[in-house]
Coordinates of C-alpha atoms and ligand atoms in Angstrom, one line a residue:
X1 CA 14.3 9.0 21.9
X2 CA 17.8 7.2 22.4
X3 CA 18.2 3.6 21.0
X4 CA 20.6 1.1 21.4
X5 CA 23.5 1.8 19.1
X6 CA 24.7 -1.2 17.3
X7 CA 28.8 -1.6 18.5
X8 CA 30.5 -2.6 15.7
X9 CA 34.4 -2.4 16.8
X10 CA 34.9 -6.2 16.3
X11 CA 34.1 -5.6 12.3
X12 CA 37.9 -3.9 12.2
X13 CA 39.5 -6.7 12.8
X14 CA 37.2 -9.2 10.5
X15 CA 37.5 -7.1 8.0
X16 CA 41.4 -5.7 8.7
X17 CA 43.1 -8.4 5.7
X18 CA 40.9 -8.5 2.9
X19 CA 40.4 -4.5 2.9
X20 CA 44.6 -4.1 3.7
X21 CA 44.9 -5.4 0.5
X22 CA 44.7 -1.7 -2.0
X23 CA 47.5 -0.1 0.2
X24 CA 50.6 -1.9 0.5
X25 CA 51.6 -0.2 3.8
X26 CA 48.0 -1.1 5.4
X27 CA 48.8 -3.5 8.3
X28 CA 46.7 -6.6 9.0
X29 CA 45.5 -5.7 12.3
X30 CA 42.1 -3.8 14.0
X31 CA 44.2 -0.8 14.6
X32 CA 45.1 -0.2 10.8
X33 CA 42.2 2.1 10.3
X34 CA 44.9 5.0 9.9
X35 CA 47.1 3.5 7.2
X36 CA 44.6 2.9 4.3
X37 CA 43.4 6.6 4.0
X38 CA 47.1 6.8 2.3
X39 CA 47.6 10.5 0.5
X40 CA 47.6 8.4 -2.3
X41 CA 45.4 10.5 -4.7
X42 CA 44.1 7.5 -7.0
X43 CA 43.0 6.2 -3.7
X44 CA 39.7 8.6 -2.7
X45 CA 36.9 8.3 -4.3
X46 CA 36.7 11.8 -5.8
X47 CA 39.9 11.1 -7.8
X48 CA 38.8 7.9 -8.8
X49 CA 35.4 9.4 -10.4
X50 CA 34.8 10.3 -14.0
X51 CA 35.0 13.8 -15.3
X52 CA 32.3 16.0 -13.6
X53 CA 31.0 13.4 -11.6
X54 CA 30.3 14.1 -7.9
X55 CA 30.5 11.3 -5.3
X56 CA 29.1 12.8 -2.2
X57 CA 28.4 12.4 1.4
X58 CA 26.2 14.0 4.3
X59 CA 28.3 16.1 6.7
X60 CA 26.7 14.9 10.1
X61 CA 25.6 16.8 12.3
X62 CA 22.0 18.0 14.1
X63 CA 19.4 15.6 14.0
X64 CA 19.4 12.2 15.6
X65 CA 23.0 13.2 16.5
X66 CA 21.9 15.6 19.1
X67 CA 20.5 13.0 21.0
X68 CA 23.3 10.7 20.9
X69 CA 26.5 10.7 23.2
X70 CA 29.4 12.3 21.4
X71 CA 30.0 16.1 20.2
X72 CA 28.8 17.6 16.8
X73 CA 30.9 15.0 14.7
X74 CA 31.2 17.5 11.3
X75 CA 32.3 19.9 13.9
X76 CA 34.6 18.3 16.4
X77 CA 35.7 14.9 15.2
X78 CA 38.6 15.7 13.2
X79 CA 39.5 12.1 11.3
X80 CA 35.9 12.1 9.8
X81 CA 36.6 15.6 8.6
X82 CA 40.1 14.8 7.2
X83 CA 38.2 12.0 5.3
X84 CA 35.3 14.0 4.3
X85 CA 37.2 16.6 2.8
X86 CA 39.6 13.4 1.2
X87 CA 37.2 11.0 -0.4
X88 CA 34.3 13.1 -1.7
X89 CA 33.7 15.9 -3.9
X90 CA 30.5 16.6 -2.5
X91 CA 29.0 17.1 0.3
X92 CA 25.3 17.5 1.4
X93 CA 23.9 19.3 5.0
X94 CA 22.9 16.3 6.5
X95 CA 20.3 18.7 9.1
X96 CA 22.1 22.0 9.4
X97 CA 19.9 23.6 6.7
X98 CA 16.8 21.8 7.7
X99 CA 14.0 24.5 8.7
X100 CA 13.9 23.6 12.5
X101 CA 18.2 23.9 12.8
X102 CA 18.6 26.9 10.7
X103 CA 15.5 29.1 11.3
X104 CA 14.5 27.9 14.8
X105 CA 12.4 30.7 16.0
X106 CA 10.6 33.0 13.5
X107 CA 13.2 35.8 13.8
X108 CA 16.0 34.4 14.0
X109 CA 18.2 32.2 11.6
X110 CA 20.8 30.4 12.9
X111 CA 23.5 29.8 10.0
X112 CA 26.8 29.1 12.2
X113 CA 27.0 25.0 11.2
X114 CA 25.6 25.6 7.3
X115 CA 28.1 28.5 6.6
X116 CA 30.6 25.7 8.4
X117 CA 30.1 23.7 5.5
X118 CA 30.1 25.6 2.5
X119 CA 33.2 26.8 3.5
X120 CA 34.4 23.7 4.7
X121 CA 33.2 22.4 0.6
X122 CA 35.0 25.6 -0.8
X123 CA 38.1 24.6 1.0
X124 CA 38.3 21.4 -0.3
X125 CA 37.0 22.0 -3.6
X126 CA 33.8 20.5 -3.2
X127 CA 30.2 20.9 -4.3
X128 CA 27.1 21.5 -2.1
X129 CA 24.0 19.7 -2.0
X130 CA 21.3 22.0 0.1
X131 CA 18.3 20.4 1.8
X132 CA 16.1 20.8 2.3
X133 CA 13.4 24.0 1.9
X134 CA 9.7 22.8 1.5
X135 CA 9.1 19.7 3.6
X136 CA 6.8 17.9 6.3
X137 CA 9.5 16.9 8.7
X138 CA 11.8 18.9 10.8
X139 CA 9.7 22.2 10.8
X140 CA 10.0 24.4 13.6
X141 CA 7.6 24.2 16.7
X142 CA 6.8 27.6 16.2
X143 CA 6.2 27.1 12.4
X144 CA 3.9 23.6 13.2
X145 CA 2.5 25.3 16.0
X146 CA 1.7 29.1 14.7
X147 CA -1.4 30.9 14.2
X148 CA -0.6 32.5 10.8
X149 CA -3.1 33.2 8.2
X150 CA -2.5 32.0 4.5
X151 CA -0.9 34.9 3.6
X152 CA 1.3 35.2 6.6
X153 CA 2.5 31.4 6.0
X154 CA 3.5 32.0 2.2
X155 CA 5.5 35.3 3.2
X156 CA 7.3 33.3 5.6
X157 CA 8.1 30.3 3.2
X158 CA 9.9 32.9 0.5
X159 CA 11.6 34.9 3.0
X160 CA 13.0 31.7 3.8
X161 CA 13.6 30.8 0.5
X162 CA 14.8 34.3 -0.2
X163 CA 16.8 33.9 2.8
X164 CA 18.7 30.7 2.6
X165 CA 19.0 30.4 -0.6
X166 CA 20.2 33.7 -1.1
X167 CA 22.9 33.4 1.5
X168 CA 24.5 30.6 -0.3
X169 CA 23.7 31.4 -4.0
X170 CA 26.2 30.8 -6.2
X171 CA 27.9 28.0 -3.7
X172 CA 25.3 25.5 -3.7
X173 CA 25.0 22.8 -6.6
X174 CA 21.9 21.3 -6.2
X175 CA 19.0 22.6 -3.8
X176 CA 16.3 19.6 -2.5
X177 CA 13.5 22.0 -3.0
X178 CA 10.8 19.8 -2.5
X179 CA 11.6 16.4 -0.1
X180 CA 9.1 13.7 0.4
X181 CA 5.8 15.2 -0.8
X182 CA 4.4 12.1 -1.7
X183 CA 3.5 9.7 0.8
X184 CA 3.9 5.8 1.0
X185 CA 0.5 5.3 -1.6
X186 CA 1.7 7.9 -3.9
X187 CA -0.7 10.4 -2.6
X188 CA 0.4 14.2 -2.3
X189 CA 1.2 15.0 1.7
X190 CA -2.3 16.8 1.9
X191 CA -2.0 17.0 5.5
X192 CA 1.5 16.5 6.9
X193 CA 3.0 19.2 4.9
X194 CA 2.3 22.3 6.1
X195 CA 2.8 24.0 3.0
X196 CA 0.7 21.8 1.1
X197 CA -2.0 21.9 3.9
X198 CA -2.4 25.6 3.7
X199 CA -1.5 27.2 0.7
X200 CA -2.7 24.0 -1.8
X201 CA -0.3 22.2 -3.8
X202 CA 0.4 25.6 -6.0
X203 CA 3.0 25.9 -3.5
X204 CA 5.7 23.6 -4.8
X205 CA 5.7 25.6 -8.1
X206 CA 5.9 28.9 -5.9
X207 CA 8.8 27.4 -4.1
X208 CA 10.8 26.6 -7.0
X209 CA 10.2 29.9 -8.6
X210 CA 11.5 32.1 -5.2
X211 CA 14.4 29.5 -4.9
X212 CA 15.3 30.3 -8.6
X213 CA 14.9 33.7 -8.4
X214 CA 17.1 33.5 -5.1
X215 CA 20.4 31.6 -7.3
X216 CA 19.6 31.3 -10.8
X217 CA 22.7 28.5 -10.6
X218 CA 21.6 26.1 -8.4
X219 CA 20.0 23.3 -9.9
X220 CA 16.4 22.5 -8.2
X221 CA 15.4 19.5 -7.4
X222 CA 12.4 17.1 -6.3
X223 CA 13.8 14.3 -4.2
X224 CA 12.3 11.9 -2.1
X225 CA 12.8 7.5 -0.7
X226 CA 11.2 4.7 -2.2
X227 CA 11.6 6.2 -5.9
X228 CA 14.1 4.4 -6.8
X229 CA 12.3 2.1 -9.6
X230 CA 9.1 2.5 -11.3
X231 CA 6.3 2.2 -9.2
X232 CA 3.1 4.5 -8.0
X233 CA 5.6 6.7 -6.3
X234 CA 7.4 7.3 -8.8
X235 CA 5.4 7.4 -11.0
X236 CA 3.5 10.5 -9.2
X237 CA 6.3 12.3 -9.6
X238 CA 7.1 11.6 -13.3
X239 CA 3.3 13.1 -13.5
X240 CA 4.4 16.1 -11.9
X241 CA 7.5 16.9 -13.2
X242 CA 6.3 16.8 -16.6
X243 CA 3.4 19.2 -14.8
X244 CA 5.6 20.9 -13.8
X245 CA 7.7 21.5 -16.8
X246 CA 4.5 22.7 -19.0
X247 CA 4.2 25.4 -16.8
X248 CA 7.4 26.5 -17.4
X249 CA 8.3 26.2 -13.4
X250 CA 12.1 25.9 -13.2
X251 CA 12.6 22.5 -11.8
X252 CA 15.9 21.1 -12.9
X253 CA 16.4 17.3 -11.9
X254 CA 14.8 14.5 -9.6
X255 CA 16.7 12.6 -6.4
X256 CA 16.1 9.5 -5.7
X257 CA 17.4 8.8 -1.9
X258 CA 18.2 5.6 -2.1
X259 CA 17.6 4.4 1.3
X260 CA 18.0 0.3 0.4
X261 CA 17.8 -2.4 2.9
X262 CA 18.9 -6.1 1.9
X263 CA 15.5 -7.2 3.2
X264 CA 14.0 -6.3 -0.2
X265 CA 15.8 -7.0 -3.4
X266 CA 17.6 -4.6 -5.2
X267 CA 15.6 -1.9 -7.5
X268 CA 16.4 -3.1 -11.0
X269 CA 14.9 -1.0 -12.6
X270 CA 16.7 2.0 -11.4
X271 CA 18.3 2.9 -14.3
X272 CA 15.3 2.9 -16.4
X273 CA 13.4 4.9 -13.6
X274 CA 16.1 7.7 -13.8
X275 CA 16.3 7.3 -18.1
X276 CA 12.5 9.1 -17.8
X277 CA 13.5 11.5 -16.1
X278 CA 16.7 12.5 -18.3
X279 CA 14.0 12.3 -21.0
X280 CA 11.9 15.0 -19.8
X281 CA 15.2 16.9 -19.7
X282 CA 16.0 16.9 -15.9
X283 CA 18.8 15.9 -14.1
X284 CA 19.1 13.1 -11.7
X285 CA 21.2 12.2 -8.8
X286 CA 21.2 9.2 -6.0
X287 CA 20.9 12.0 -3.1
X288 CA 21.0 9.8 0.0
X289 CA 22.0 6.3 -0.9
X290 CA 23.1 3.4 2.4
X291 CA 22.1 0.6 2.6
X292 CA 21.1 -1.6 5.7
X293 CA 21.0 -5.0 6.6
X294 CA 19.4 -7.0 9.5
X295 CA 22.5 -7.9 12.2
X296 CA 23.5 -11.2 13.3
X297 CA 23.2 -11.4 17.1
X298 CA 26.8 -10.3 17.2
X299 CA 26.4 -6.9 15.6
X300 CA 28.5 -8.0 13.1
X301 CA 27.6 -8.3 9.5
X302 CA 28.8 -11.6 8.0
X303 CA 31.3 -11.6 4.2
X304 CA 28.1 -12.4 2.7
X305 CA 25.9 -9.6 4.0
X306 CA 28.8 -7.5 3.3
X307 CA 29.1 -8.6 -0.5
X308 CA 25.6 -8.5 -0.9
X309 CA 25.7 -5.2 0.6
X310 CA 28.6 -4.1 -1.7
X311 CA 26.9 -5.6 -5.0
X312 CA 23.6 -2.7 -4.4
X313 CA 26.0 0.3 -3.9
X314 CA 27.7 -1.1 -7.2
X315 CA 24.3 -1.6 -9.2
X316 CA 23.1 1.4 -7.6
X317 CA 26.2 3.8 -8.6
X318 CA 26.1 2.2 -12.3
X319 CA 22.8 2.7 -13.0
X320 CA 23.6 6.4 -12.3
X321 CA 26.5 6.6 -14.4
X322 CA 24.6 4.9 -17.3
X323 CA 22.6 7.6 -17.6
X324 CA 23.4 10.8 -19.4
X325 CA 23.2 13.7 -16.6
X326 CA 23.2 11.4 -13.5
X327 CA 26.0 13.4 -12.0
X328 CA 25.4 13.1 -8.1
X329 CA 25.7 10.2 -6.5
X330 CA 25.8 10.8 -2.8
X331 CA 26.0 8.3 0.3
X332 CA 24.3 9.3 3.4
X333 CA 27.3 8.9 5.8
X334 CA 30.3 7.3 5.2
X335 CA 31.1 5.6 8.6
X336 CA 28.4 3.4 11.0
X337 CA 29.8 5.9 13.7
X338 CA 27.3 8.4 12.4
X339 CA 24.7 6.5 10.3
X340 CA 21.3 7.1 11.1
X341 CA 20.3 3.6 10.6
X342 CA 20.7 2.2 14.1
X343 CA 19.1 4.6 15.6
X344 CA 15.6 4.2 13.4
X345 CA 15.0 0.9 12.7
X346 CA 16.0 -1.3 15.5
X347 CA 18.2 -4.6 15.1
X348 CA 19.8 -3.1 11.4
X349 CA 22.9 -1.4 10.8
X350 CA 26.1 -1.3 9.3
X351 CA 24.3 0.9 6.5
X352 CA 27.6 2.8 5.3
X353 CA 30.9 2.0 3.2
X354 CA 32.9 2.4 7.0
X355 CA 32.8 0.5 10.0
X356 CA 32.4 3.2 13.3
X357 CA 36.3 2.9 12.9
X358 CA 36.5 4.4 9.4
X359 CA 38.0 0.9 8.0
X360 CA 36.6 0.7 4.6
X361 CA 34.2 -1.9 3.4
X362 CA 33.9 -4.5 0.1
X363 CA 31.2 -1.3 -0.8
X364 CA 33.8 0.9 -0.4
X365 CA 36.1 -0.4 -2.7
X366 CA 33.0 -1.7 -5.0
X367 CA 32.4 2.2 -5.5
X368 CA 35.9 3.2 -6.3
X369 CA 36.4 0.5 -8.8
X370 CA 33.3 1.2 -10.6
X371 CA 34.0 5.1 -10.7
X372 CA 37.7 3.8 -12.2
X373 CA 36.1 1.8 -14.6
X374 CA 33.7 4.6 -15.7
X375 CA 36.5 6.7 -16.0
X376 CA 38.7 4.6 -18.0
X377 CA 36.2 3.9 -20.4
Ligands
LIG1 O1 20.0 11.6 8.8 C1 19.0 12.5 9.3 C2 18.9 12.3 10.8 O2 20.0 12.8 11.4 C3 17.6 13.0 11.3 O3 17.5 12.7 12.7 C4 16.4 12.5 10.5 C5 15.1 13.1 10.9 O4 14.1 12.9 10.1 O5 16.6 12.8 9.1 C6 17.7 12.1 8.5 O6 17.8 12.4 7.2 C7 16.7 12.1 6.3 C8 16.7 13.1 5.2 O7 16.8 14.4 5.7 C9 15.6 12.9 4.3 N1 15.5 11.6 3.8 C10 15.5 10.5 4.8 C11 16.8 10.7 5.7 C12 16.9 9.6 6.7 O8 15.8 9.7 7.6

């Protein structure tokens, strides 16, 4: 499926004076986009974060991207890589470690674009958020559409496990071990998931055990959208994880995507959401944060939609850091160039902290202030 993508070129120029302003060589014009990613160090996000703190972003690549009309942009477009090695000290596998890209036929793994980026992260001194290793979406045809008895099916989950996780132990921070199990009424994925499906809902606790046992570093984590503040889904999961924690199953934090829209308000309760978590002794971590917004006929976000849009990655980043062992915070793309938004939800966009011509947005610099302030404090 191909969708219109939202052109957002005319945003540069809007936006060229008030976002010139942190760089005093940034020129006030639509083609400044190269002057404020100055080698300034104070000026990336990773330098302006708090002691062990991780600001992260997806690496994009696979997915919707396949279908759209530009090369592998992690692999070939060489300003978003300069800047993703720059601003963040983390970076997640946006698809390349998704079942169906990196074990698309039963035999065969295919591990060229994941080893890309942990070594791409180990260059630039960065951690690694894996995802994702038990989930509904993104399987394999020949996974969806085998013939395998139980036994058969829960080999073939831990030699994956065993497989992937083993290739990159030691290099990986944080492993999404279980994504999205609970649907939009809070209800385990009894029939989409696969796993679930056919081997009962034991599996989860199986699949953090092999990943474990595969790197006994990583930290493993339940993550999943629309978790954000307290509510039935969320709510199943605090269930769980304490479940899960009384059997002694080494689960080690909760993500909360953060996939926000301006259409709803702004999850206020996120901080207290996450504090229950830290209380059962897990980590937590914002694993996929943007935030979208419904475009003017124009494509073109007005101030306000931008400060409004700037004010939720602010809230949303200081609720983590208000809360002991919130350590992750990562955005899911940092330029509209690559955002997944357009493509899925038709008439929104300009869900990242970029415009498609990398010139920073009021959220961008809402993000570095609050990371300066947190570390000044
Ligand atoms: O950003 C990903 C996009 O490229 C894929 O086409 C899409 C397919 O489902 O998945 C996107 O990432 C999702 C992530 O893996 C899990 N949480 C929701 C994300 C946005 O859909």
């Amino acid at each position: 499926m191909r969708s219109v993508r939202i052109v957002t070129f005319a945003l540069a120029a809007a936006l060229a004076v008030p976002l010139a302003t942190s760089t005093a060589t940034a020129k006030p014009s639509a083609d400044h986009e190269a002057a404020p990613h100055s080698n300034a160090k104070f000026d990336r996000l990773r330098w302006a974060a708090p002691e062990g703190f991780f600001i992260g972003s997806a690496a994009a690549g696979g997915g919707h991207h396949l279908e759209q009309d530009y090369p592998d942009p992690f692999t070939f477009d060489k300003k978003y890589r300069k800047i993703l090695g720059q601003q963040f000290n983390s970076v997640s596998a946006e698809n390349q470690m998704k079942w169906e890209f990196i074990h698309p036929e039963r035999d065969q793994y295919r591990f060229e674009e994941a080893d890309a980026i942990v070594e791409f992260a180990q260059r630039n001194r960065q951690a690694v958020r894996g995802h994702t290793l038990l989930w509904h979406s993104q399987n394999p045809d020949w996974l969806e559409e085998g013939d395998f008895t139980k036994e058969e099916l829960r080999a073939i989950l831990k030699d994956h496990i065993d497989t992937v996780v083993g290739r990159y132990a030691g290099k990986i921070q944080q492993w999404d071990v279980a994504n999205e199990i609970f649907n939009d009424q809070a209800e385990l994925r009894t029939e989409e998931n696969i796993w679930i499906r056919e081997l009962g809902p034991e599996i989860v606790a199986d699949a953090f055990r092999w990943a474990h046992e595969a790197d006994p570093e990583a930290k493993l984590f339940l993550n999943d959208y629309n978790v954000e503040g307290i509510n039935a889904k969320s709510d199943a999961y605090y269930e769980l994880a304490q479940e899960l924690l009384e059997q002694g199953v080494p689960l080690h934090g909760f993500g909360a995507q953060g996939h926000l829209s301006t259409r709803y308000g702004f999850p206020g309760d996120l901080q207290q959401n996450l504090q229950r978590f830290a209380d059962l002794g897990l980590e937590t971590a914002i694993t996929e944060i943007d935030v979208r917004m419904d475009l003017p006929a124009s494509g073109k976000p007005t101030k306000e939609q931008l400060r409004q849009q700037a004010d939720y990655y602010q809230q949303a980043l200081s609720a983590c850091l208000a809360v002991n062992d919130c350590n992750s915070f990562t955005i899911w793309g940092f330029t509209d160039k690559y955002s997944w938004v357009p493509v899925f939800f038709e008439g929104e966009g300009s869900a990242t902290v970029m415009t498609e011509r990398f010139v920073r947005k009021p959220a961008f610099f809402a993000l570095q202030s609050t990371l300066k302030e947190a570390r000044t404090r």
